[in-house]
XYZ file of C-alpha atoms in Angstrom:
665
model
C 131.673 107.186 97.298
C 130.129 103.735 97.811
C 128.619 104.851 101.104
C 127.096 107.958 99.473
C 125.688 105.847 96.640
C 124.252 103.327 99.107
C 122.532 106.101 101.084
C 121.070 107.571 97.902
C 119.775 104.216 96.645
C 118.098 103.541 99.991
C 116.341 106.893 99.959
C 115.107 106.305 96.407
C 113.772 102.852 97.290
C 112.046 104.174 100.406
C 110.515 107.018 98.389
C 109.117 104.676 95.735
C 107.693 102.285 98.329
C 106.192 105.176 100.283
C 104.660 106.656 97.128
C 103.050 103.332 96.133
C 101.927 102.038 99.513
C 100.586 105.222 101.117
C 97.822 105.916 98.566
C 96.650 102.310 98.854
C 96.500 102.641 102.606
C 94.613 105.910 102.375
C 92.119 104.653 99.802
C 91.163 101.804 102.104
C 89.943 104.229 104.754
C 87.216 106.809 105.034
C 86.207 108.055 101.588
C 85.790 111.560 102.975
C 89.549 111.742 103.403
C 89.970 111.320 99.652
C 88.008 114.500 99.068
C 90.314 116.655 101.177
C 92.122 119.299 99.131
C 95.699 120.149 100.095
C 95.829 123.541 98.303
C 94.900 121.552 95.175
C 98.288 119.861 95.443
C 99.613 119.842 91.885
C 96.932 122.195 90.510
C 98.460 125.392 91.893
C 99.112 128.033 89.229
C 102.673 129.310 88.737
C 104.207 131.837 86.341
C 108.001 131.698 86.743
C 108.737 128.489 84.836
C 107.271 129.504 81.459
C 106.631 133.257 81.810
C 102.941 132.393 81.682
C 100.335 130.967 84.004
C 100.683 127.177 84.208
C 99.415 124.369 86.384
C 102.288 122.983 88.448
C 101.701 119.422 87.254
C 102.169 120.595 83.641
C 105.572 122.231 84.155
C 108.589 120.308 82.769
C 110.968 121.559 85.456
C 111.825 120.986 89.111
C 109.451 123.423 90.841
C 108.462 123.913 94.466
C 105.910 126.480 95.639
C 105.861 127.945 99.145
C 102.340 129.258 99.612
C 101.107 131.651 102.289
C 100.083 128.933 104.702
C 103.452 127.194 104.490
C 105.207 130.453 105.339
C 103.009 131.055 108.379
C 103.231 127.448 109.539
C 107.024 127.404 109.262
C 107.392 130.228 111.758
C 109.799 132.001 109.389
C 110.232 135.723 109.977
C 112.227 136.411 106.786
C 112.181 135.230 103.169
C 115.569 133.580 103.686
C 114.263 131.437 106.553
C 111.209 130.338 104.553
C 113.470 129.036 101.763
C 114.627 126.213 104.069
C 111.364 124.509 103.089
C 112.585 123.846 99.546
C 114.282 120.494 98.815
C 117.520 121.046 96.926
C 118.196 124.528 98.298
C 121.133 124.912 100.662
C 120.164 127.558 103.230
C 122.606 128.296 106.046
C 122.549 131.204 108.442
C 126.031 132.721 108.721
C 125.198 135.168 111.503
C 122.276 137.296 112.666
C 122.101 139.255 109.395
C 123.687 137.078 106.689
C 122.768 133.870 104.894
C 124.431 131.550 102.413
C 121.760 130.343 99.973
C 122.244 128.333 96.803
C 120.621 125.645 94.676
C 122.337 122.361 93.878
C 125.673 123.292 95.411
C 128.192 126.142 95.150
C 127.008 127.639 98.420
C 128.767 130.538 100.078
C 128.529 134.103 101.294
C 128.771 135.160 97.654
C 126.683 132.418 95.997
C 126.419 133.491 92.376
C 124.343 130.968 90.416
C 120.876 131.749 91.732
C 118.582 134.423 90.277
C 116.288 136.043 92.863
C 113.328 138.279 92.023
C 110.685 140.108 94.027
C 107.560 140.746 91.938
C 109.635 140.485 88.765
C 112.416 142.826 89.964
C 115.857 141.213 90.103
C 117.764 141.668 93.383
C 120.945 140.094 92.013
C 123.793 142.510 92.765
C 126.303 143.158 89.949
C 129.184 143.764 92.381
C 129.826 140.087 93.043
C 126.930 138.330 91.248
C 125.002 137.343 94.355
C 122.293 138.549 96.734
C 122.562 140.729 99.834
C 119.951 138.828 101.813
C 120.029 141.364 104.652
C 118.409 143.886 102.287
C 115.549 141.674 101.026
C 112.454 142.444 103.075
C 108.792 141.886 102.317
C 105.875 142.195 104.709
C 105.278 138.472 105.295
C 101.502 138.933 105.463
C 101.518 140.340 101.909
C 103.337 137.414 100.286
C 101.118 135.309 98.029
C 103.712 132.624 97.253
C 107.376 131.974 96.577
C 108.053 130.043 93.374
C 111.370 128.186 93.341
C 112.753 126.563 90.208
C 115.728 124.282 90.767
C 117.899 123.994 87.697
C 118.628 126.390 84.826
C 116.048 128.921 83.687
C 118.297 131.022 81.482
C 116.250 130.531 78.286
C 113.550 132.802 79.679
C 115.301 134.738 82.441
C 118.816 135.131 81.079
C 122.373 134.823 82.329
C 122.887 134.008 86.001
C 119.715 131.870 86.255
C 122.133 128.923 86.267
C 121.184 126.626 89.145
C 117.820 128.076 90.025
C 115.309 130.913 90.226
C 113.492 132.290 93.259
C 110.506 134.550 92.588
C 108.759 136.161 95.559
C 105.246 137.151 94.477
C 103.097 139.438 96.607
C 99.317 139.654 96.659
C 97.487 142.054 94.356
C 96.245 145.180 96.093
C 92.633 144.011 95.716
C 93.403 141.091 98.060
C 94.855 143.287 100.811
C 91.961 145.625 101.504
C 91.366 146.950 104.993
C 93.985 147.341 107.682
C 96.602 145.119 109.291
C 98.904 145.600 112.269
C 101.434 143.021 113.451
C 103.704 143.245 116.468
C 106.159 140.724 117.853
C 109.103 140.338 120.202
C 111.378 137.598 121.449
C 114.791 136.566 122.698
C 116.480 137.398 119.392
C 113.749 139.270 117.539
C 113.674 142.291 119.814
C 111.069 143.985 117.631
C 108.989 142.871 114.651
C 106.464 145.485 113.556
C 104.382 145.927 110.445
C 101.347 147.903 109.348
C 99.417 147.978 106.116
C 96.284 149.693 104.861
C 94.453 148.799 101.671
C 91.856 150.932 99.970
C 89.755 151.120 96.812
C 90.639 154.258 94.870
C 87.867 153.888 92.308
C 85.769 151.213 90.625
C 88.735 149.557 88.915
C 91.721 150.617 91.048
C 92.983 149.242 94.356
C 95.947 150.331 96.469
C 97.861 149.345 99.580
C 100.480 151.162 101.633
C 102.732 149.539 104.207
C 105.535 150.163 106.664
C 107.635 147.646 108.589
C 110.617 147.521 110.907
C 112.744 144.944 112.688
C 115.387 145.033 115.399
C 117.335 141.805 115.848
C 119.845 141.071 118.572
C 123.292 139.652 117.918
C 124.310 136.004 118.319
C 127.596 134.788 119.891
C 131.101 134.059 118.635
C 131.920 130.411 118.036
C 135.352 130.825 119.634
C 134.403 131.975 123.133
C 130.647 132.603 123.304
C 131.039 136.375 123.587
C 128.885 138.920 121.769
C 128.984 138.270 118.022
C 128.573 141.964 117.124
C 126.135 141.072 114.341
C 122.953 142.897 115.305
C 120.573 144.026 112.581
C 117.982 146.789 112.192
C 115.852 147.618 109.189
C 112.992 149.885 108.241
C 111.016 149.781 105.009
C 107.895 151.332 103.506
C 106.145 151.019 100.189
C 102.993 150.868 98.123
C 101.280 148.907 95.378
C 98.480 150.092 93.078
C 96.664 147.727 90.702
C 94.104 148.816 88.145
C 92.075 147.633 85.190
C 91.238 149.599 82.077
C 88.236 147.859 80.656
C 88.308 144.091 80.443
C 91.409 143.857 78.266
C 94.039 145.902 80.079
C 95.601 145.768 83.546
C 98.400 147.754 85.156
C 100.521 147.786 88.297
C 102.626 150.482 89.918
C 104.618 149.674 93.042
C 107.648 150.898 94.945
C 109.666 150.587 98.140
C 112.198 152.567 100.159
C 114.427 151.019 102.826
C 117.198 151.633 105.318
C 119.237 148.853 106.921
C 121.922 149.003 109.600
C 123.860 145.957 110.719
C 127.107 145.053 112.442
C 129.822 142.630 111.456
C 132.752 141.348 113.473
C 135.785 141.441 111.160
C 138.418 138.953 112.279
C 141.185 139.982 109.862
C 141.462 143.320 108.075
C 144.681 144.014 106.159
C 146.066 147.516 106.763
C 149.059 149.207 105.088
C 150.937 150.069 108.282
C 151.887 148.331 111.525
C 150.435 145.965 112.783
C 149.490 145.243 109.094
C 146.234 143.521 110.068
C 143.694 144.166 112.755
C 140.217 143.183 113.941
C 137.315 145.621 114.053
C 133.588 145.788 114.660
C 132.161 147.366 111.534
C 128.852 149.103 111.001
C 127.217 148.383 107.624
C 124.746 150.992 106.429
C 122.513 150.562 103.403
C 119.603 152.484 101.940
C 117.759 152.718 98.666
C 114.502 152.401 96.827
C 112.811 151.122 93.710
C 109.787 151.768 91.542
C 108.221 149.326 89.063
C 105.477 149.670 86.477
C 103.777 146.922 84.476
C 101.112 147.008 81.730
C 99.317 143.904 80.453
C 97.013 143.761 77.452
C 94.858 140.724 76.808
C 93.603 140.819 73.235
C 92.282 137.278 73.645
C 93.043 134.158 75.677
C 95.641 133.329 73.045
C 97.131 136.792 72.624
C 98.624 138.561 75.672
C 101.494 141.028 75.911
C 103.202 142.599 78.914
C 105.588 145.541 79.212
C 107.506 146.167 82.427
C 110.108 148.691 83.546
C 111.737 149.408 86.889
C 114.393 151.634 88.406
C 116.384 150.454 91.418
C 118.734 152.581 93.504
C 120.779 151.258 96.393
C 123.894 152.215 98.313
C 125.921 150.176 100.793
C 128.803 151.374 102.965
C 131.054 149.027 104.904
C 134.685 148.830 105.981
C 135.870 147.114 102.804
C 134.021 149.079 100.122
C 131.371 151.698 99.538
C 129.092 151.051 96.582
C 126.163 152.721 94.846
C 124.121 151.236 92.006
C 121.556 152.724 89.655
C 119.729 150.017 87.694
C 117.267 150.571 84.855
C 115.524 147.483 83.499
C 112.965 147.263 80.670
C 111.246 144.084 79.530
C 108.622 143.180 76.932
C 107.011 139.814 76.269
C 104.238 138.543 74.013
C 102.384 135.246 74.230
C 100.337 134.011 71.296
C 99.140 130.797 69.650
C 99.856 131.075 65.903
C 98.223 127.744 65.066
C 96.855 124.638 66.691
C 99.373 122.924 68.925
C 101.742 125.892 69.377
C 101.974 128.194 72.403
C 104.697 130.789 71.788
C 106.240 133.261 74.213
C 108.809 135.740 72.932
C 110.305 138.913 74.269
C 113.204 141.296 74.554
C 114.870 143.330 77.244
C 117.403 145.997 78.128
C 119.288 146.524 81.375
C 121.653 149.337 82.350
C 123.766 149.290 85.506
C 125.648 152.410 86.571
C 127.912 151.936 89.574
C 130.040 154.183 91.762
C 132.473 152.742 94.306
C 134.424 154.250 97.192
C 137.635 152.246 97.200
C 139.607 151.339 100.308
C 143.024 149.824 100.890
C 141.370 146.425 101.276
C 139.090 146.377 98.197
C 139.220 148.421 95.005
C 137.212 148.553 91.780
C 138.992 149.942 88.733
C 137.618 152.251 87.454
C 135.654 153.470 90.436
C 132.601 154.253 88.296
C 131.272 152.867 85.042
C 128.085 151.877 83.223
C 127.335 148.507 81.622
C 124.569 147.506 79.227
C 122.764 144.241 78.565
C 120.559 143.553 75.528
C 118.520 140.355 75.246
C 115.847 138.538 73.294
C 114.154 135.168 73.705
C 111.588 132.865 72.140
C 110.042 129.652 73.417
C 107.404 127.417 71.822
C 105.393 124.770 73.657
C 104.312 122.268 71.011
C 101.521 119.780 71.561
C 102.696 116.524 70.003
C 99.745 114.400 71.159
C 96.707 116.094 72.682
C 96.542 115.737 76.484
C 99.491 113.332 76.425
C 102.801 114.662 75.079
C 104.335 118.153 74.785
C 107.694 119.404 73.489
C 109.109 122.793 74.509
C 111.919 124.421 72.527
C 113.452 127.816 73.129
C 116.534 129.956 73.420
C 117.725 133.284 74.730
C 120.423 135.428 73.142
C 122.127 138.174 75.116
C 124.879 140.698 74.591
C 126.755 141.969 77.648
C 129.782 144.247 77.984
C 131.967 141.587 79.621
C 131.791 138.509 77.376
C 129.809 139.640 74.347
C 127.125 137.363 72.888
C 125.797 134.431 74.936
C 123.313 131.809 73.677
C 121.208 129.823 76.160
C 118.890 127.212 74.589
C 116.764 124.487 76.147
C 114.542 121.560 75.148
C 111.920 120.014 77.436
C 109.464 117.125 77.150
C 106.354 116.558 79.270
C 104.526 113.219 79.164
C 101.260 112.779 81.040
C 100.177 109.128 80.583
C 97.334 109.523 83.077
C 95.539 112.369 84.791
C 97.503 112.125 88.031
C 100.891 111.152 86.585
C 103.398 113.328 84.765
C 106.965 112.682 83.628
C 109.332 115.337 82.313
C 112.883 115.619 81.073
C 115.044 118.480 79.834
C 118.425 119.552 78.522
C 119.528 123.169 78.856
C 122.520 125.475 78.598
C 123.070 128.399 80.952
C 125.886 130.838 81.654
C 126.947 133.094 84.500
C 128.537 136.302 83.305
C 131.422 137.919 85.250
C 130.804 140.257 88.131
C 132.446 143.651 88.440
C 134.903 142.180 90.956
C 135.946 139.319 88.688
C 136.440 141.678 85.761
C 138.233 144.630 87.320
C 138.426 144.333 91.102
C 141.324 143.969 93.530
C 141.312 142.479 97.028
C 144.345 142.921 99.292
C 144.371 139.706 101.280
C 147.447 140.258 103.446
C 150.460 142.497 103.989
C 153.920 141.000 104.558
C 156.314 143.656 105.954
C 159.524 141.588 106.013
C 161.981 141.041 104.429
C 160.405 143.305 101.801
C 157.082 145.087 102.119
C 154.630 143.117 99.946
C 150.876 143.157 99.402
C 149.295 139.795 98.590
C 146.295 140.498 96.377
C 143.605 138.772 94.366
C 142.870 140.604 91.117
C 140.137 140.638 88.532
C 140.894 139.915 84.916
C 139.317 141.302 81.728
C 140.008 137.868 80.236
C 137.604 136.246 82.693
C 134.928 134.469 80.652
C 131.377 133.352 81.397
C 130.925 130.177 83.415
C 128.993 127.557 81.447
C 126.546 124.779 82.327
C 124.975 121.930 80.388
C 122.194 120.448 82.546
C 120.272 117.193 82.142
C 117.172 116.784 84.302
C 114.246 114.430 84.660
C 111.359 114.198 87.072
C 108.079 112.553 88.007
C 104.983 113.871 89.765
C 102.305 111.650 91.255
C 99.065 112.779 92.913
C 96.761 109.740 93.144
C 94.336 111.427 95.552
C 93.518 114.932 96.697
C 95.364 114.358 99.966
C 98.638 112.900 98.680
C 101.337 114.028 96.277
C 104.892 113.034 95.461
C 107.472 114.891 93.388
C 110.957 113.613 92.506
C 113.687 115.214 90.396
C 117.043 113.892 89.207
C 119.792 116.000 87.652
C 123.255 115.825 86.149
C 125.151 119.072 85.594
C 128.366 119.543 83.619
C 130.205 122.816 84.307
C 133.069 124.307 82.319
C 135.052 127.539 82.729
C 134.158 127.797 86.402
C 135.858 130.528 88.369
C 139.079 129.665 90.131
C 142.346 131.267 91.194
C 145.697 131.331 89.397
C 148.950 132.487 90.989
C 150.943 135.226 89.283
C 154.583 134.638 88.347
C 155.768 136.749 91.281
C 153.870 134.311 93.565
C 152.602 137.232 95.661
C 149.509 137.968 93.625
C 146.656 135.911 92.212
C 143.924 136.543 89.697
C 140.497 135.167 88.832
C 140.559 132.656 85.986
C 138.295 130.068 84.367
C 140.500 127.151 85.394
C 137.908 124.967 87.141
C 135.422 122.470 85.764
C 133.318 119.696 87.193
C 130.210 117.573 87.343
C 127.440 117.444 89.907
C 124.510 115.085 90.216
C 121.777 114.406 92.679
C 118.109 114.119 93.465
C 115.365 115.945 95.328
C 111.940 114.835 96.368
C 108.960 115.964 98.374
C 106.027 113.916 99.655
C 102.916 115.576 101.096
C 100.211 113.542 102.816
C 97.080 114.242 104.873
C 96.407 110.876 106.568
C 93.535 112.280 108.642
C 91.588 115.513 108.599
C 93.509 117.104 111.478
C 97.056 116.169 110.401
C 99.213 117.432 107.509
C 102.658 115.956 106.829
C 105.441 116.779 104.396
C 108.771 115.001 103.978
C 111.586 116.386 101.823
C 115.010 115.015 100.971
C 117.872 116.040 98.707
C 121.182 114.435 97.798
C 124.085 116.217 96.105
C 127.400 114.839 94.842
C 130.111 117.077 93.375
C 133.242 116.172 91.414
C 135.324 119.301 90.779
C 138.642 119.580 88.932
C 140.868 122.633 89.367
C 143.173 124.346 91.833
C 143.113 122.813 95.312
C 141.536 125.827 96.982
C 138.644 126.083 94.518
C 138.071 122.323 94.414
C 137.733 121.922 98.181
C 135.832 125.162 98.639
C 133.215 124.153 96.059
C 132.908 120.488 97.009
C 132.854 120.741 100.786
C 130.815 123.841 101.646
C 127.515 122.334 100.480
C 126.001 119.383 102.392
C 125.667 116.057 100.587
C 122.376 115.206 102.296
C 119.483 117.261 103.631
C 116.086 116.181 104.907
C 113.067 117.797 106.472
C 109.804 116.693 108.097
C 106.890 119.037 108.773
C 103.814 118.184 110.811
C 100.753 120.416 111.070
C 98.344 119.324 113.813
C 94.935 120.935 114.280
C 94.472 120.746 118.051
C 91.192 122.629 117.748
C 89.387 124.402 114.969
C 91.214 127.635 115.806
C 94.427 126.199 117.302
C 97.236 124.624 115.263
C 100.575 123.141 116.318
C 103.348 123.113 113.711
C 106.530 121.061 114.068
C 109.465 121.221 111.652
C 112.488 118.935 111.974
C 115.524 119.253 109.683
C 118.744 117.361 109.039
C 121.783 118.933 107.361
C 124.964 117.091 106.443
C 128.520 118.053 107.351
C 130.348 120.910 105.622
C 134.004 121.976 105.822
C 135.955 125.183 105.293
C 139.510 124.981 104.061
C 142.395 127.013 105.418
C 143.397 129.135 102.419
C 147.033 129.171 103.644
C 147.206 125.372 103.721
C 144.918 123.298 101.483
C 145.565 120.185 103.603
C 144.017 121.760 106.682
C 140.503 122.902 107.599
C 139.767 126.105 109.466
C 136.270 125.032 110.471
C 134.239 121.846 110.332
C 130.486 122.238 110.766
C 129.170 118.869 111.920
C 125.990 117.369 110.562
C 123.075 118.528 112.652
C 119.418 118.141 113.515
C 117.229 121.185 114.137
C 113.670 121.512 115.415
C 111.321 124.491 115.108
C 107.859 124.596 116.646
C 105.043 127.093 116.833
C 101.431 127.358 117.932
C 99.004 129.545 115.969
C 95.837 130.594 117.777
C 93.060 132.198 115.765
C 91.634 134.320 118.565
C 88.767 135.510 116.394
C 88.119 136.250 112.757
C 90.401 139.292 112.815
C 93.179 138.456 115.262
C 95.688 135.641 115.632
C 98.625 134.918 117.933
C 101.760 132.932 117.120
C 104.222 131.661 119.722
C 107.312 130.094 118.158
C 110.633 128.488 119.038
C 113.524 127.985 116.635
C 116.572 125.698 116.966
C 115.052 124.047 120.028
C 117.410 121.044 120.095
C 120.683 122.952 120.433
C 121.212 126.261 122.147
C 124.376 127.312 120.276
C 125.713 125.828 117.051
C 127.368 126.867 113.806
C 125.275 126.554 110.659
C 128.050 127.849 108.448
C 131.723 128.705 108.862
C 133.304 131.802 107.416
C 134.460 131.949 103.805
C 135.293 135.651 104.105
C 136.996 137.813 106.718
C 134.220 137.623 109.298
C 134.320 135.934 112.693
C 132.441 132.594 112.774
C 129.167 132.888 114.668
C 127.044 130.365 116.549
C 123.286 130.518 115.983
C 121.274 130.431 119.199
C 117.927 129.033 120.277
C 115.278 131.720 119.862
C 111.724 132.231 121.100
C 109.242 134.845 119.973
C 105.566 135.791 120.101
C 103.691 137.722 117.437
C 100.145 139.048 117.278
C 98.411 140.118 114.062
C 95.222 142.169 113.888
C 93.233 142.645 110.677
C 90.488 145.248 110.455
């Protein structure tokens, strides 16, 4: 503990010195440098933090924005890969088609405390309260930005926005006019293809239509270097139409359809007959679609309301369980300023989930089909205490769900801006995570023991399982002394109660989910961006996480040791020529461990701390065509990023190279 504290203190000291000294050094140089604009640094507009358009520097929360340029410069080919840019997010690739992604700890295949949205549509699956990252595809060229909020956002977004929110926002159709074709290939990315056409339907209406597909090769098994049987193919198509009706009304209609096929190497699969467990290569097949509509009316700058509804259908079939979901979500919000000094946002929502499962010997849901309903309402008021200096935000959300009944999720936030380029904020908030279908009424057969008496060892859901609860304290500081330098630091302390754990039944052969775990976590995250000269952009990020969990031995070690204590990243963007840019991205990730569930004193896998390096060169061939040549994981050809906390074979991630050309017309 002393060593961890010493490391943290040193990073804080270095950050403060760097923040104070660098601007002084810069200001002593060429004055032209001071006029450079790094995407306006803290002046970027975001919408996820307050359900309204806000300047980043005025948001009393830990926010990081990945803009279009950052995505391109990172060399990321998926949304999941791009999220590595965010300090405080734990992003680990499990195999070719799966990721473990969380915010401020609790990482795993089934991370369940992070709310993820794409254009306002939640992709949080109700089966296990997590995200199937292999199904989340967006044409990278159409992404406007990814807004990431670290910390609770349940007051506005509801249950399950416990440790963070990710909102992927695509460009309006008016900004994607004309045509685009992209084509790429590489050592792992066998095919990356995308096409989009944008058109003007009439004076006030714009549309775009797209199609994309990917074919990714498998990686290798950590045990012997043989084929990992984790290849991944996907195809997707969709549209977006944006229109205006006069100057006061705007609307959006968009939708997608997809099909995904992937493989997974199952190391242990319990079966009811001899040999009672086996290993298989399983084919996972998923398909589905969604359609979303949104209407916004702007009666004045101080009076805006928005109504949104979407329908989402998806089905997934794998060895353990077949599942189909129909989701209907309706949301209304209204922003108004009733009097001087008050900026109020209120709203209400309804969500229906109808599921249908195909049970297997290994995993069952009881009953196989059911419908659940969620009703919610919220209100939040941003109060100006002292003009241009001090603001207080108060709000709460109330929800009723079919699992735990009524849940209340309030928050209070303060923003203090003593000078134009300085802002301090602090907050206290409550958030909950409601049970998943599995935790409420599922059953997992973990093993079969044939002798001396045939017995199935199972993990069962419980209708008594309650919502997990969080009280979060946060504070932060943002500093942008010049247009070419910014610093952002956040500190947090989280207190969790009623966390999910495992309790053994009296017969000792079965277990069930229970709220028998609690704990505290604390840490810090910061990001420093600096343009020392016109042709060089730098960004340094660091995060520290400490966890103190109390509960059963399996849950304690699984929670504490599968998220790294320290992470750091350094990005360099070098303009070699006006149309040629070299991007370098180095990352450090601390050690993580995976416990042997049959013996809590032993580890199945230890993933050592590691350094990774990605690099790419972007060549703007002309005004309409560019070429990217990229390499990922250049320092180590084969290494594990994450062990296995399920039944899958551990996989080593390999060095990859790819080239991609994009033509706009």
